[in-house]
Coordinates of C-alpha atoms and ligand atoms in Angstrom, one line a residue:
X11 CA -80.4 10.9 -41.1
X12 CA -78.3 13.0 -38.6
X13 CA -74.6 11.7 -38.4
X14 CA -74.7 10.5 -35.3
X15 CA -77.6 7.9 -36.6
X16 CA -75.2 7.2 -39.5
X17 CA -72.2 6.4 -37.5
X18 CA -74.4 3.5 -35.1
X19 CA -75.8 2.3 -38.1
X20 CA -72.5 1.4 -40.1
X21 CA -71.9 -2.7 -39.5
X22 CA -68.8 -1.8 -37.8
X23 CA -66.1 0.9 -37.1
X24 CA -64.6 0.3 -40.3
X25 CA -67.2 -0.1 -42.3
X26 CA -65.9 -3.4 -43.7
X27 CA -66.9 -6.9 -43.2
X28 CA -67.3 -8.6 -40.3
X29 CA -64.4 -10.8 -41.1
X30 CA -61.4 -9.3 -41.7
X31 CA -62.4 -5.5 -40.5
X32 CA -59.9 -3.5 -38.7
X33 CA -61.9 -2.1 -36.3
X34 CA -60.9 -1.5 -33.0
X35 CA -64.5 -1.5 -31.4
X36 CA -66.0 -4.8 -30.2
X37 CA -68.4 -6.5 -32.9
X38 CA -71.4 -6.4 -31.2
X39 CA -74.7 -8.4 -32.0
X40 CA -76.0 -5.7 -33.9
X41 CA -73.2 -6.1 -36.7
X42 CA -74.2 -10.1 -36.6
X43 CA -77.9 -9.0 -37.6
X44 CA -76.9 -6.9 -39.9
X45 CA -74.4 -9.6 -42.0
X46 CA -77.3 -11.2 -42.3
X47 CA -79.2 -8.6 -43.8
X48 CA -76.0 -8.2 -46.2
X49 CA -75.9 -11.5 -47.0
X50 CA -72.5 -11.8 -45.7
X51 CA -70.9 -15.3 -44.2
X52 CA -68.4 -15.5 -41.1
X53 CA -66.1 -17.8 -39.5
X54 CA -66.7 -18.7 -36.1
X55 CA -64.0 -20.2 -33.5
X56 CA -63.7 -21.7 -30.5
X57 CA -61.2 -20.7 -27.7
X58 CA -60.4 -21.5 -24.4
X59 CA -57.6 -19.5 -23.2
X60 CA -56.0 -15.8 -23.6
X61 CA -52.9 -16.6 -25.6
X62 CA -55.0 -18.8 -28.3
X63 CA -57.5 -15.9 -28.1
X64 CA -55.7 -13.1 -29.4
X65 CA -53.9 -15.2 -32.1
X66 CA -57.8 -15.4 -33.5
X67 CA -58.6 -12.3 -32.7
X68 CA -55.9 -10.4 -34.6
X69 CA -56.6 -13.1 -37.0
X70 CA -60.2 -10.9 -37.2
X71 CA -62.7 -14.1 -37.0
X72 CA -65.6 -12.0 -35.4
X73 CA -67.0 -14.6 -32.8
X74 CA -64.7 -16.7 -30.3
X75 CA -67.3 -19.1 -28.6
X76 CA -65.9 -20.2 -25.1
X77 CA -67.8 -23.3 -25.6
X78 CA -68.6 -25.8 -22.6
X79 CA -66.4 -28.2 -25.4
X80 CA -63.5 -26.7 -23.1
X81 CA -64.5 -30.1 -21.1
X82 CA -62.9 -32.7 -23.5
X83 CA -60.7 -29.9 -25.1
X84 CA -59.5 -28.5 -22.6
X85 CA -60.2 -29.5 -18.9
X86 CA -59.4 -33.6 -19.6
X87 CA -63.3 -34.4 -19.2
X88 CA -64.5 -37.2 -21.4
X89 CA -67.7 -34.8 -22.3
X90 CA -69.2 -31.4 -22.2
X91 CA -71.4 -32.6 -19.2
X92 CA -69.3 -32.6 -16.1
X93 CA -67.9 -28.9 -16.9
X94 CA -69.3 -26.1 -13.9
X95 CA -70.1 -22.6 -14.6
X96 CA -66.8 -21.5 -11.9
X97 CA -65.1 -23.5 -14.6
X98 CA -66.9 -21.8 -18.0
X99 CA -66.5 -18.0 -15.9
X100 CA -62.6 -18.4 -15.7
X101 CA -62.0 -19.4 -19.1
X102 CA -64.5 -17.1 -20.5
X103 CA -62.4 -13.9 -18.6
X104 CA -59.6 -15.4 -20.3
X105 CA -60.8 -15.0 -23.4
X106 CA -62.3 -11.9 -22.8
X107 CA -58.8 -10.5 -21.2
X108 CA -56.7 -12.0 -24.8
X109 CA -59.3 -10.4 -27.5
X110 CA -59.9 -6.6 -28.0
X111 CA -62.3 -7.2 -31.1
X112 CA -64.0 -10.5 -31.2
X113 CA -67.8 -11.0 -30.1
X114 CA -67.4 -13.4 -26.9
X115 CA -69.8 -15.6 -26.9
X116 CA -70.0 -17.6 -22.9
X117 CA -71.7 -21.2 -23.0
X118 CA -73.8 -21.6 -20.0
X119 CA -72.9 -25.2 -19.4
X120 CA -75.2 -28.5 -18.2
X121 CA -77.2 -27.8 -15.1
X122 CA -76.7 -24.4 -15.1
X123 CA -79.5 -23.0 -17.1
X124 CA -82.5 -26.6 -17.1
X125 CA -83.7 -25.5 -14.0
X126 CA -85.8 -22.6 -15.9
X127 CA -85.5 -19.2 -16.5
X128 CA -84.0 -17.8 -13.4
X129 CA -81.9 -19.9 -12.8
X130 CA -80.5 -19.4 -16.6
X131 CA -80.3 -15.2 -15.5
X132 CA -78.6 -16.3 -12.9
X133 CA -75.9 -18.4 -14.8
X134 CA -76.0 -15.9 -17.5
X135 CA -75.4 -12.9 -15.2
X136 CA -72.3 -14.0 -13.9
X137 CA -70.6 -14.9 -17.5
X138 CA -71.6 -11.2 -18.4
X139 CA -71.0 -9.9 -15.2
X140 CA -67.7 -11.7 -14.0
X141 CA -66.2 -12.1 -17.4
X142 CA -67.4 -9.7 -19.3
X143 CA -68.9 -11.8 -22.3
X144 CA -70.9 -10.0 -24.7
X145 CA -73.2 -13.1 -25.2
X146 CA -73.9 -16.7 -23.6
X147 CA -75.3 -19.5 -25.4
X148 CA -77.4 -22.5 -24.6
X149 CA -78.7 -25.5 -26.3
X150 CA -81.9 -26.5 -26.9
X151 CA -85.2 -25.1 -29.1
X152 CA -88.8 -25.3 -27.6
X153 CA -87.5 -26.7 -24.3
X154 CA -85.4 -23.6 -23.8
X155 CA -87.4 -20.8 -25.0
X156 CA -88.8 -20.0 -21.6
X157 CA -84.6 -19.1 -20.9
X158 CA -84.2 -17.5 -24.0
X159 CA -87.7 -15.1 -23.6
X160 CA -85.7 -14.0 -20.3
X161 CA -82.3 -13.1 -20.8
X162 CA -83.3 -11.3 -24.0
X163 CA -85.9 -9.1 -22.1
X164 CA -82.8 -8.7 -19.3
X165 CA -80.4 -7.7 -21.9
X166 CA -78.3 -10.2 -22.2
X167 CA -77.6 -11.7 -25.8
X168 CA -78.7 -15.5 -26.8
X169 CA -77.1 -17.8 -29.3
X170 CA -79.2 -20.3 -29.1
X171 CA -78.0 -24.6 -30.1
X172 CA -80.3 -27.1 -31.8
X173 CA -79.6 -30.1 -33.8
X174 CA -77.1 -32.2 -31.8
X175 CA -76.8 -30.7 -28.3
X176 CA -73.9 -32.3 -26.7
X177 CA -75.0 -31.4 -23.0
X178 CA -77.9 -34.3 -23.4
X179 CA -75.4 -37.1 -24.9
X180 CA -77.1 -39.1 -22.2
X181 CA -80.3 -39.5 -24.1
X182 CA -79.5 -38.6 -27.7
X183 CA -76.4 -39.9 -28.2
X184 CA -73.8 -38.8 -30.9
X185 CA -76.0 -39.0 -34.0
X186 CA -77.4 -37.0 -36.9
X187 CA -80.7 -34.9 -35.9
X188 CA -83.3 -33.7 -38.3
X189 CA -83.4 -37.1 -40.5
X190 CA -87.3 -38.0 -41.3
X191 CA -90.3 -35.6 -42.4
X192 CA -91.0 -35.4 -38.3
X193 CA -87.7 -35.2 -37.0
X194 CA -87.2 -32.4 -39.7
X195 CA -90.2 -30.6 -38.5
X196 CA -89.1 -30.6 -35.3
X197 CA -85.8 -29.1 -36.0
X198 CA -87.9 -26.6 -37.6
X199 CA -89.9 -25.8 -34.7
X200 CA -87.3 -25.5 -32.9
X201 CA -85.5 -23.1 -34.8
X202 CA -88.6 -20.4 -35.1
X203 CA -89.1 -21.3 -31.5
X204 CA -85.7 -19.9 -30.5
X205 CA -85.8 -17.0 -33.1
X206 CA -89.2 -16.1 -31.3
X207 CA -87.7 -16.0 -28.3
X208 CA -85.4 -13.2 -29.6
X209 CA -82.1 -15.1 -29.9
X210 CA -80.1 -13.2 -32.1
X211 CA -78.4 -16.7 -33.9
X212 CA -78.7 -20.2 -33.8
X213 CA -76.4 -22.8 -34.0
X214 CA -77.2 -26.3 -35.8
X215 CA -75.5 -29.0 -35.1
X216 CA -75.3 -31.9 -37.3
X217 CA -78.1 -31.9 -38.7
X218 CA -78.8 -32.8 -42.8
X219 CA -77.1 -29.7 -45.4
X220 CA -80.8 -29.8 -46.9
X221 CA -82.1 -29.0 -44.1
X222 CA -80.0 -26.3 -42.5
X223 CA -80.1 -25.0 -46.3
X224 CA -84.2 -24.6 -45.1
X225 CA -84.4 -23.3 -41.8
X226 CA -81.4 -20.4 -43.2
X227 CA -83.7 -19.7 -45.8
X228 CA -86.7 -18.9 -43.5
X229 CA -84.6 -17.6 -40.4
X230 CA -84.2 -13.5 -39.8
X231 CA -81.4 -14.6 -37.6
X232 CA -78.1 -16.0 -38.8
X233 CA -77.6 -19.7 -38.7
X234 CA -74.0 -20.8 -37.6
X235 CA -73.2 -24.4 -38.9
X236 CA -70.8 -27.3 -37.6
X237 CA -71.5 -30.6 -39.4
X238 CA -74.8 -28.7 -41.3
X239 CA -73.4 -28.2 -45.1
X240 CA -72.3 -25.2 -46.6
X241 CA -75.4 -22.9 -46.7
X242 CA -75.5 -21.9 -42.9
X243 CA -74.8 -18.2 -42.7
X244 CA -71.4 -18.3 -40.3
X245 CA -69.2 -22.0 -39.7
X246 CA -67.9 -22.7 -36.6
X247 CA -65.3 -25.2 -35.6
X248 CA -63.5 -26.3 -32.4
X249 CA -60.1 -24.7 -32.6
X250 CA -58.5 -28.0 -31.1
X251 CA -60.1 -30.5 -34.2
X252 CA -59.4 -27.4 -36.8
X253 CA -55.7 -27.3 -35.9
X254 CA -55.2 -31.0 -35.8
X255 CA -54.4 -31.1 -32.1
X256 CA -57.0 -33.2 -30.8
X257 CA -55.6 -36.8 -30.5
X258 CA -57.4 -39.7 -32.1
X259 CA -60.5 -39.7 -34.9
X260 CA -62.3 -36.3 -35.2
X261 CA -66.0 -36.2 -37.1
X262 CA -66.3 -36.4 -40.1
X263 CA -67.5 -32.7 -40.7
X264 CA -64.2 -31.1 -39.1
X265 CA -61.5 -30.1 -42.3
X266 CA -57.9 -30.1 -40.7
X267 CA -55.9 -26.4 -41.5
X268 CA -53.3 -27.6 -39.4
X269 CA -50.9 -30.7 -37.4
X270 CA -50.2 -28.8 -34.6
X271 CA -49.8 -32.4 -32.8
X272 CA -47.0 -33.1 -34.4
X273 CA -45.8 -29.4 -34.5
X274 CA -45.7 -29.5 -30.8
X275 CA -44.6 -33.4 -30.4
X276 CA -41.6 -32.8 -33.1
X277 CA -40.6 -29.8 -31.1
X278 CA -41.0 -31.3 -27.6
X279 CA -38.9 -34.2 -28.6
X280 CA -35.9 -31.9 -30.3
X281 CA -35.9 -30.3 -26.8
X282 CA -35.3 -33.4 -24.7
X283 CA -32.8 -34.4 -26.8
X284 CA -31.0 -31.1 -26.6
X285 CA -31.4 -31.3 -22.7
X286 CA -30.2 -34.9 -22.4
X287 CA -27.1 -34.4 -25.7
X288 CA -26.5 -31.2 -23.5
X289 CA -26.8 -29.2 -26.6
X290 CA -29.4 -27.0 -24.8
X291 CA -29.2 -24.1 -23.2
X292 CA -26.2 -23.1 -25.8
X293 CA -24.1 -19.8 -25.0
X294 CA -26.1 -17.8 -26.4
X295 CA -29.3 -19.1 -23.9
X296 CA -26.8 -18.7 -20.9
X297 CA -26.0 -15.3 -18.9
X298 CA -22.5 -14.8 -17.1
Ligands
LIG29 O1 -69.2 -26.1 -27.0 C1 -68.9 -25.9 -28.2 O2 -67.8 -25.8 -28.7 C2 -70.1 -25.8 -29.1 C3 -69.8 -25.7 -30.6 C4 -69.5 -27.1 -31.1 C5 -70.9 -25.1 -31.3 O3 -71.2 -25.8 -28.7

């Protein structure tokens, strides 16, 4: 092996794991295969914004997923479907523009990719093109493959998303997919179907541990979990429910690291009283 062959084929500029590397390169898909191969796990956020970005980033989680969840995390919608792709572009470049290392992966959001497979180039051309993701995703097994077969031959990186796919809450509702010998099957097909297609991972949305524990085993391509057990090959989580910031109840499969509600509230309401005890701005926050 020459060293030039060497150096492309080490998992990343450091060598190290995908988590926690010090690399300054981007991770690239290529270092997501070959976790897999290594039988290494990673963590998997989502971000919406520069600032939150680049705290994950230098954090070293390996993927940031600018997921179309930016509509009820983000954007105020009460779902994922009403968010545009002029909406997913900008937040994407935001992303892209706060992170130096991190894999940025562009969700192609409802109606932008259902059409069929030029339409999805389209879509997927201007998240790579205008800002500058490395990948896109977009939900769906068997029905999507025609997308997936596409953007793969046209260069562009595919996570794919089965199990629950928020975008078609309309007709499936918020529930558990893959329970049943045929329902299970299905997820199945799905997930070979989207692994044929070339994508390079696949999301599974809550769907059974058992299960997800199955199509792992019998994937080439990582599996990234939310709500699938603990034997995916990455996690991912929505940076708003994993930081205790999203009002209300979340599911049952998000584990809070943080209360960043009350972190901010606490701190909002110690500035209004400062303002209105006039104990803020001090001396030393005034300039003469
Ligand atoms: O949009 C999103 O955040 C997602 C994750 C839940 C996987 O699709």
């Amino acid at each position: 092996m020459t060293q030039l062959s060497a150096a492309h084929d080490k998992p990343s500029d450091s060598g190290k794991a995908l988590y926690g590397g010090k690399g300054t390169r981007r991770i690239t898909v290529r270092d997501i295969t070959l976790a897999k191969e290594r039988g290494e796990k990673w963590p998997m956020l989502t971000a919406y914004d520069a600032m939150t970005a680049s705290v994950f980033d230098e954090t070293g989680i390996p993927v940031l997923l600018v997921g179309d969840s930016a509509g009820n995390c983000h954007l105020g919608y009460e779902s994922t479907v009403p968010v545009t792709l002029d909406e997913m572009t900008m937040l994407a470049a935001a992303v892209v523009r706060g992170t130096r290392r991190s894999l940025i992966v562009g969700d192609l959001p409802f109606g932008s990719y259902q059409e069929g497979p030029v339409q999805a180039l389209r879509s997927a051309t201007r998240l790579v093109k205008e800002a500058g993701v490395g990948a896109v995703k977009l939900e769906g097994g068997e029905r999507s493959h025609r997308q997936i077969e596409l953007l793969v031959e046209s260069g562009i990186p595919v996570m794919a998303h089965i199990g629950l796919t928020p975008q078609s809450v309309n007709a499936m509702g918020y529930r558990v997919q893959g329970r049943g010998e045929e329902a299970a099957q299905q997820l199945l097909r799905d997930a070979k179907a989207v692994q044929d297609a070339g994508a390079f991972a696949v999301v599974l949305e809550l769907v059974p541990a058992e299960l997800a524990a199955e199509v792992t085993s019998v994937l080439h391509i990582p599996t990234v979990g939310i709500g699938a057990g603990p034997d995916t090959d990455a996690q991912v989580l929505v940076w708003t429910d994993m930081m205790g910031l999203t009002p209300g109840r979340v599911p049952k499969f998000v584990k809070k690291y943080a209360g960043l509600r009350e972190v901010m509230g606490d701190a909002v309401r110690a500035f209004a009283d400062d303002v209105v005890g006039g104990a803020f701005p001090a001396e030393e926050n005034s300039v003469h």
